GROMACS .gro file of C-alpha atoms in nm:
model
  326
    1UNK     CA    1  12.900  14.798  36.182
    2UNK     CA    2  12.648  15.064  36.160
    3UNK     CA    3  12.463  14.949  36.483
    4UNK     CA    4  12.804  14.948  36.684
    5UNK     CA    5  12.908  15.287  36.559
    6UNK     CA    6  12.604  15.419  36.687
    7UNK     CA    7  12.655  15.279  36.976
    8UNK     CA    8  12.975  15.402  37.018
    9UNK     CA    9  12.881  15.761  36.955
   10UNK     CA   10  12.950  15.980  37.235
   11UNK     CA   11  12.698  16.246  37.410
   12UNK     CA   12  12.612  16.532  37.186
   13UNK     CA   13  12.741  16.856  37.257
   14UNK     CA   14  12.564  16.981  37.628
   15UNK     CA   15  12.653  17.340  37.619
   16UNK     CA   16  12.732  17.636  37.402
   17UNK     CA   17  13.139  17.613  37.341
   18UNK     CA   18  13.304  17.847  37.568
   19UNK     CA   19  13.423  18.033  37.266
   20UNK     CA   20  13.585  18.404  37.320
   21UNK     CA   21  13.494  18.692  37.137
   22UNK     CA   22  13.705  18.968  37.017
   23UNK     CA   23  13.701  19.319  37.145
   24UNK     CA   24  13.876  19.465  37.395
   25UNK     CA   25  14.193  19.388  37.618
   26UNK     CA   26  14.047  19.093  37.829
   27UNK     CA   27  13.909  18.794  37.793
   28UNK     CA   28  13.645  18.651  38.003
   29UNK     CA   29  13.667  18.287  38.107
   30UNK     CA   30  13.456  18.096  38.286
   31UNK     CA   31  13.263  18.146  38.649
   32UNK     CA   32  13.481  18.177  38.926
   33UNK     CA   33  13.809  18.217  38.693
   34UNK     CA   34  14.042  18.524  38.701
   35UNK     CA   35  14.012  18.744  38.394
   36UNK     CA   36  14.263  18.669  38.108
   37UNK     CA   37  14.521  19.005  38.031
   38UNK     CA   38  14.705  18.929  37.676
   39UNK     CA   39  14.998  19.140  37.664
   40UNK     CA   40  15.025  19.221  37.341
   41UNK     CA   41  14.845  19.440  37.078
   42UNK     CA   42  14.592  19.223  36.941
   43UNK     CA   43  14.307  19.293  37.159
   44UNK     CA   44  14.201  19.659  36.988
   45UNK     CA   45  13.984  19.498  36.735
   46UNK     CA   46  13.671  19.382  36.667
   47UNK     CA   47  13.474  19.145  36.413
   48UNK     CA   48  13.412  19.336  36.113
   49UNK     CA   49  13.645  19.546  36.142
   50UNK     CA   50  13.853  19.632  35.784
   51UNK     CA   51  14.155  19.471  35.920
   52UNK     CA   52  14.002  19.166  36.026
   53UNK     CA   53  13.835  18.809  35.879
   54UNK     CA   54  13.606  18.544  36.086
   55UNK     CA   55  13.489  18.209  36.013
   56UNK     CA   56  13.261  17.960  36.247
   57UNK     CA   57  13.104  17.642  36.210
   58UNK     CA   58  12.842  17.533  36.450
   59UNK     CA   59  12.642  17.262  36.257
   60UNK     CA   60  12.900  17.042  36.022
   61UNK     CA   61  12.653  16.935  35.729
   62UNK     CA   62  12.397  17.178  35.779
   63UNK     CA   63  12.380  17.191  35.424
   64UNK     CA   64  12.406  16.861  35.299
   65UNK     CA   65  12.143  16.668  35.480
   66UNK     CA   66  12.207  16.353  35.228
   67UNK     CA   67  12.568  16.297  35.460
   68UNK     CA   68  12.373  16.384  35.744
   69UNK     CA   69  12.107  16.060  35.756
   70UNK     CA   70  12.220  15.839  36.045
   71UNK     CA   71  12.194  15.572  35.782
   72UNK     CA   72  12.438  15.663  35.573
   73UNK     CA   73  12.693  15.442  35.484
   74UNK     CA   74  12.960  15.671  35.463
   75UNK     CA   75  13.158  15.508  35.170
   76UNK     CA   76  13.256  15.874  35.047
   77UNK     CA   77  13.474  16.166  35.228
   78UNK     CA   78  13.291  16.425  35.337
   79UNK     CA   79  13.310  16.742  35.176
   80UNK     CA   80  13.489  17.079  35.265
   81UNK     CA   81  13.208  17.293  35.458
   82UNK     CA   82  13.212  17.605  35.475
   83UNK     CA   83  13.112  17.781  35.811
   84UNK     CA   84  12.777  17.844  35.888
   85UNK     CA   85  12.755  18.097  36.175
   86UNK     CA   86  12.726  18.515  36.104
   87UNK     CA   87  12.834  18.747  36.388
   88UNK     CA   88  12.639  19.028  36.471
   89UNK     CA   89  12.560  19.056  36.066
   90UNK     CA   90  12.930  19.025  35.999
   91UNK     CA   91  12.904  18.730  35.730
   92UNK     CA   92  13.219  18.457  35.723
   93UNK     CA   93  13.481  18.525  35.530
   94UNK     CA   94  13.412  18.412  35.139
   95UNK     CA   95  13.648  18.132  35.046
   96UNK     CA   96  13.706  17.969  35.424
   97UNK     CA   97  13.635  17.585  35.449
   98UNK     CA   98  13.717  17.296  35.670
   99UNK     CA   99  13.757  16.929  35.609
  100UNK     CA  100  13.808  16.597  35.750
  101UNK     CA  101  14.096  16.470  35.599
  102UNK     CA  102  14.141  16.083  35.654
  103UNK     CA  103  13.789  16.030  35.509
  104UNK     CA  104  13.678  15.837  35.742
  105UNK     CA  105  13.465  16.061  35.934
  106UNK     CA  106  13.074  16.153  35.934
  107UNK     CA  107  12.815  16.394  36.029
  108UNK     CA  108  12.607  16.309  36.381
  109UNK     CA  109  12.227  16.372  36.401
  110UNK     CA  110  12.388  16.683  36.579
  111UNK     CA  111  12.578  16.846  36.317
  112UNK     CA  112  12.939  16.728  36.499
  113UNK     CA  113  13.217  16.549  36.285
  114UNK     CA  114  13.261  16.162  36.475
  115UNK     CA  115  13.431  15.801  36.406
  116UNK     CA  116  13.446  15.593  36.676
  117UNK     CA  117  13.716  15.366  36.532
  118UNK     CA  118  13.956  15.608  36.346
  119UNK     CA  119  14.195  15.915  36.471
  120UNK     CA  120  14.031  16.169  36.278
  121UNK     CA  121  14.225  16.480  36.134
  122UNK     CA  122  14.091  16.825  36.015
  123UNK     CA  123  14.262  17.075  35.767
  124UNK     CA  124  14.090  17.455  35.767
  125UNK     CA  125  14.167  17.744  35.579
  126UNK     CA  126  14.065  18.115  35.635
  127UNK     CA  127  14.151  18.428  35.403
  128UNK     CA  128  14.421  18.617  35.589
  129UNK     CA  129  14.319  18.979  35.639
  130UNK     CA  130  14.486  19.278  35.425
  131UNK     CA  131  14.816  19.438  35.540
  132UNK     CA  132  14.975  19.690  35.456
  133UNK     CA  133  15.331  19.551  35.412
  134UNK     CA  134  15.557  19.246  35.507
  135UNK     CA  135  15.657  19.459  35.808
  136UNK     CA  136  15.285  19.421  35.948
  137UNK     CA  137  15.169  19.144  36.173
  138UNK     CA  138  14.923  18.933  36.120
  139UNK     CA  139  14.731  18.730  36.416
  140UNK     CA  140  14.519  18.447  36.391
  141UNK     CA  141  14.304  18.263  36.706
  142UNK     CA  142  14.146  17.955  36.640
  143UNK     CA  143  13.894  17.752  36.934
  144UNK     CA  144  13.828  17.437  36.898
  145UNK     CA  145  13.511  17.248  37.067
  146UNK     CA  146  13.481  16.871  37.104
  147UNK     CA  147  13.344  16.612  37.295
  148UNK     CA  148  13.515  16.256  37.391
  149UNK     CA  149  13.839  16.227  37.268
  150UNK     CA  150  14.045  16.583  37.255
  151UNK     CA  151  14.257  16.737  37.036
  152UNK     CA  152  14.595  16.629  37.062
  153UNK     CA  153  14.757  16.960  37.120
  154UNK     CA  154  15.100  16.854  36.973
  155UNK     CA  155  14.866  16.800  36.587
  156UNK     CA  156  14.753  17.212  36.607
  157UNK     CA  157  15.016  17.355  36.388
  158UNK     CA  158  14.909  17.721  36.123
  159UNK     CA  159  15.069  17.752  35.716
  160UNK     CA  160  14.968  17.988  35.521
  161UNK     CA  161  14.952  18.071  35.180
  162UNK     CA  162  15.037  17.701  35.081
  163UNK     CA  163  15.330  17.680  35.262
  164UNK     CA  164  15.444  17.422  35.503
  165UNK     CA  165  15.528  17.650  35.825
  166UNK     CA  166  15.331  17.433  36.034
  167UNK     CA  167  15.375  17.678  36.342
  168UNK     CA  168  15.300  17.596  36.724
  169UNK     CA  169  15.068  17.815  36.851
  170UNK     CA  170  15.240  18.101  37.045
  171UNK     CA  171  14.945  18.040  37.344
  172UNK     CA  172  14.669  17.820  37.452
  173UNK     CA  173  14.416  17.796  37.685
  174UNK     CA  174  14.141  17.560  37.804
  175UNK     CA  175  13.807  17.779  37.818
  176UNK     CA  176  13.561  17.507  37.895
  177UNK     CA  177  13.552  17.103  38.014
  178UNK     CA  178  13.232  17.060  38.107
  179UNK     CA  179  13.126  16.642  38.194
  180UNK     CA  180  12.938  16.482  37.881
  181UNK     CA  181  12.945  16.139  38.045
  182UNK     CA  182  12.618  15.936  37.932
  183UNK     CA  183  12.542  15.588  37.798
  184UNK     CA  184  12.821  15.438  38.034
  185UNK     CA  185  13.076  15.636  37.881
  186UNK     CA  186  13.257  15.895  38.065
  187UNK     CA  187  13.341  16.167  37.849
  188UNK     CA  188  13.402  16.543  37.876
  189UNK     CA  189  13.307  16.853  37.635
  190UNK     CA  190  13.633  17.076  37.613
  191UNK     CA  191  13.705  17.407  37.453
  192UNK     CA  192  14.065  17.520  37.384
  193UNK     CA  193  14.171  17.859  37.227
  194UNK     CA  194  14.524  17.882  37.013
  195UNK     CA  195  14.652  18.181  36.888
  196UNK     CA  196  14.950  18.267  36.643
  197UNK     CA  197  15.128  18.551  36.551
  198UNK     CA  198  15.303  18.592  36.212
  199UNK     CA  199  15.544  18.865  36.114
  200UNK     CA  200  15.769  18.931  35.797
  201UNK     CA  201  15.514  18.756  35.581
  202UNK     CA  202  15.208  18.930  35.493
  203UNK     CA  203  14.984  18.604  35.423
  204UNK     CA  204  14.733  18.582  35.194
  205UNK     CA  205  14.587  18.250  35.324
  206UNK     CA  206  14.608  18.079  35.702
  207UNK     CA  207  14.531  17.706  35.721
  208UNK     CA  208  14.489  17.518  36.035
  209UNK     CA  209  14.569  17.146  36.127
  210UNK     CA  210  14.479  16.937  36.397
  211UNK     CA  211  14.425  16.600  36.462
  212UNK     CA  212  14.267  16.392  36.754
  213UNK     CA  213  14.440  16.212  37.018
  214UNK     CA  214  14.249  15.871  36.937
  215UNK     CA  215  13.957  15.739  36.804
  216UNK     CA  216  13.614  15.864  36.896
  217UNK     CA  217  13.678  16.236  36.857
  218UNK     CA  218  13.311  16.447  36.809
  219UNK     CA  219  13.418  16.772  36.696
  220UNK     CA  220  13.129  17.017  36.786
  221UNK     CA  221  13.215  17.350  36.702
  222UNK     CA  222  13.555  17.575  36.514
  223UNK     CA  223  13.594  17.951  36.550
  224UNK     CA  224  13.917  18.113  36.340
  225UNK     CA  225  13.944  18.494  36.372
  226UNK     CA  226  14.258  18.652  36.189
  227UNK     CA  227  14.344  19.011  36.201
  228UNK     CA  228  14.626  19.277  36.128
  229UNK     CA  229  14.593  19.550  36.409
  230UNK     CA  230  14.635  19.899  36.290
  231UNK     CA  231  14.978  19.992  36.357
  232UNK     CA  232  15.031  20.292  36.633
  233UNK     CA  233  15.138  20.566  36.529
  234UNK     CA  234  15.508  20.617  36.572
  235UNK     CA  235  15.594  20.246  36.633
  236UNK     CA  236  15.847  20.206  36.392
  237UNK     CA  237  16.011  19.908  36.545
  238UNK     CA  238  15.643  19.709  36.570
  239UNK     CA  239  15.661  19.637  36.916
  240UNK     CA  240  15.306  19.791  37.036
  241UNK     CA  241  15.457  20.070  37.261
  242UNK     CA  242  15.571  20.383  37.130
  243UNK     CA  243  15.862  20.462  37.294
  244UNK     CA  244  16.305  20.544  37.260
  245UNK     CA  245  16.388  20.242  37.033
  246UNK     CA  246  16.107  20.373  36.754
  247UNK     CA  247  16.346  20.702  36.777
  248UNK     CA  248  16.644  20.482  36.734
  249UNK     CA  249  16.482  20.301  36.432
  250UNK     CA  250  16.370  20.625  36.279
  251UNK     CA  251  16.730  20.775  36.311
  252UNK     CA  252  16.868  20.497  36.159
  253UNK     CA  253  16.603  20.451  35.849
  254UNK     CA  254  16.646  20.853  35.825
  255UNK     CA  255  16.654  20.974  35.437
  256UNK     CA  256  16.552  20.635  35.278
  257UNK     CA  257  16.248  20.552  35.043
  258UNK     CA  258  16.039  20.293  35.173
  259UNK     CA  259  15.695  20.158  35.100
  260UNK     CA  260  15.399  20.386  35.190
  261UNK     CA  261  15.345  20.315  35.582
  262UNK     CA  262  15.619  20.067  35.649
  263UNK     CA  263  15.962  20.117  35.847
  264UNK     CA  264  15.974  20.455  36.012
  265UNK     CA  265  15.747  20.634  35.759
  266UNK     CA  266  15.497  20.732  35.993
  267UNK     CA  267  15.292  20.985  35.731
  268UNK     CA  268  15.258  20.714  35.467
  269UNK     CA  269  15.459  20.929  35.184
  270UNK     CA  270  15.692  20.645  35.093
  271UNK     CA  271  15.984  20.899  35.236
  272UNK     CA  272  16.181  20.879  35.600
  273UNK     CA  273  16.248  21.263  35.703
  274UNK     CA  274  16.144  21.459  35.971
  275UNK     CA  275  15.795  21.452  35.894
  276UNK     CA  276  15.776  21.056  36.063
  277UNK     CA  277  15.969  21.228  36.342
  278UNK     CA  278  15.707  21.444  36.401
  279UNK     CA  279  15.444  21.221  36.423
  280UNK     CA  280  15.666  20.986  36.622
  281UNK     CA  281  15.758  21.270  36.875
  282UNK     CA  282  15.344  21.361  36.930
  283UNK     CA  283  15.300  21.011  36.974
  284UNK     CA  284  15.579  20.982  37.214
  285UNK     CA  285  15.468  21.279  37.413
  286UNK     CA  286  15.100  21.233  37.450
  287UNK     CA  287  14.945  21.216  37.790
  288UNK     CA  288  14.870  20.875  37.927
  289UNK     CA  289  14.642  20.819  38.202
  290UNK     CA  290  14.723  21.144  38.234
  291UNK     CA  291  15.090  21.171  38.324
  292UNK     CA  292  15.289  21.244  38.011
  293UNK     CA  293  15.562  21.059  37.902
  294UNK     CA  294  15.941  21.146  37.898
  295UNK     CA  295  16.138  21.418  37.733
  296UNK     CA  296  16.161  21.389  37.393
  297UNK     CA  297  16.484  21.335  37.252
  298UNK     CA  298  16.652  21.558  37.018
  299UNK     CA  299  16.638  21.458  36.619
  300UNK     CA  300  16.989  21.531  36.611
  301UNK     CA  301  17.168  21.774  36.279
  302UNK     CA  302  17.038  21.512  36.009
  303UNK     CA  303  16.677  21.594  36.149
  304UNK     CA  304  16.695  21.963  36.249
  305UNK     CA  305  16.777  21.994  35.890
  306UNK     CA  306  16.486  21.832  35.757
  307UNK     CA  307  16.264  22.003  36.045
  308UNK     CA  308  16.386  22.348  35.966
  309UNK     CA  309  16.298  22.301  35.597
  310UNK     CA  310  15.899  22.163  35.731
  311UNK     CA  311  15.884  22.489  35.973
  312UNK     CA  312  15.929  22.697  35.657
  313UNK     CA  313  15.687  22.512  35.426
  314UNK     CA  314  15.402  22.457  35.678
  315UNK     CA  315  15.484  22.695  35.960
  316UNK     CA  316  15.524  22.431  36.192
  317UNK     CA  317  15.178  22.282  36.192
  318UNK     CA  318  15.218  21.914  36.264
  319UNK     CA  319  14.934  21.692  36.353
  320UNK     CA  320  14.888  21.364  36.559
  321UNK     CA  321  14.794  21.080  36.352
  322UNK     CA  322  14.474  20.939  36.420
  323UNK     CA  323  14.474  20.619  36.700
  324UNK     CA  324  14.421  20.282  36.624
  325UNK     CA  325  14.092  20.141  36.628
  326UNK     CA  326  13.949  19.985  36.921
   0.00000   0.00000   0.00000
């Protein structure tokens, strides 16, 4: 049996994974293909950042060579393994793991994850990054390299914090397939990116799950980056533009105590007054690309009142809050 499965092994990984990193509005896929725009605020972030958390594994088993020997029999699961790459210095987030979990897979001479006879499913688990309230969202993007066998995308579902969500990725994409075919088998390396948003929840915990489509999967490499953009200034309704409706939502949130930096309490004091509207209203009117935006609308009696009573206490010196991090 050992002799067959060997023989049955697909071709090692042939290329670095076409994995994506972090930092800035576009991402770059391969030769020849157009440039990827995300439309939505997730992109002004980087690894290491405060707001963010990052794990990768590049070499299952690196650390337990014992599993690793070609000769092993395999008669006991593999362990969870914890990633093994470091970005730029920034070190994996403490406490993230993944594991095979029929059991019946084993570590390759490579460092990849292989049965040739069973459907083999993974379970992976990364500490969510810190947020400042339920009202924050929460993003997580997880790539996925294998050769042989894919991932079935219907099996890639995200929980968190022990939960059983099990949520479809809001995107994916196919960043690599590169042919792995050797040995008379005809076999591609493939690397897919999935990402999630999750709002109204403020996890703790994401875990990932994802299974192959059939037997003789070789997972190569796993990537999971999860972050919690700083929210813009005056975007009280969370939507990544600062514009009329955050007005609306302040108006209607006007006078009541929420937590520090959540709702329409744009100066973090817990309070919604005419404080949040200034901040809104700088954000609102602040040049972009040069042309500035539209009149600002009027805070209306409830507001004047409140801004009459900051005019006298700080003579009308408002600030603009500082902008998100890129």
């Amino acid at each position: 049996m050992i002799a067959l499965a060997s023989l049955c092994r697909p071709v090692v990984s042939i290329a670095a994974p076409n994995f994506l990193t972090p930092g800035g509005q576009t991402y770059y896929l391969p030769a020849g293909a157009p440039p990827l725009v995300l439309d939505w605020p997730t992109m002004s972030w980087a690894r290491g950042d405060s707001s963010s958390t990052y794990a990768e594994w590049d070499e299952f088993g690196r650390n337990d060579l014992d599993a690793r020997d070609d000769n092993d029999t395999n008669d006991i699961a593999l362990p969870a393994i914890e990633p093994d790459v470091d970005y730029s210095g920034f070190a994996p987030a403490s406490g993230a793991v993944v594991s095979e979990t029929t059991g019946a897979g084993f570590y390759t001479s490579s460092g990849n994850i292989y049965s040739p006879f069973a459907v083999l499913s993974f379970e992976a688990t990364l500490p969510a990054p810190q947020v400042q309230s339920s009202q924050e969202v929460a993003y997580l993007v997880a790539q996925i390299n294998t050769v042989a066998t894919e991932v079935d995308p219907d099996s890639i579902r995200l929980s968190y914090d022990g939960g059983a969500q099990r949520l479809a990725p809001l995107g994916s994409l196919e960043t690599q397939r590169i042919d792995a075919s050797g040995g008379g088998f005809s076999s591609f390396e493939v690397s897919t990116l999935h990402w999630w948003e999750v709002t109204d929840a403020a996890p703790t915990e994401f875990r990932l799950e994802f299974s192959a489509l059939g037997a003789s999967m070789s997972l190569a490499n796993l990537a999971l980056d999860a972050f919690s953009p700083s929210p813009l200034a005056g975007d009280y309704d969370r939507s990544g533009t600062v514009d009329s409706r955050d007005y609306a939502e302040w108006r209607s949130q006007y006078g009541s105590t929420v937590s520090p930096l959540s709702g329409a309490d744009g100066n973090g004091d817990g309070l919604v007054d005419a404080a949040d509207y200034a901040v809104w209203r700088d954000a609102y009117a602040a040049p972009v690309s040069g042309v500035h935006a539209l009149t600002v609308p009027e805070p209306g009696f409830a507001g004047y009142a409140g801004l009459f009573a900051i005019a006298i206490a700080f003579c009308w010196c408002t600030h603009r809050c500082v902008s998100p991090r890129n």
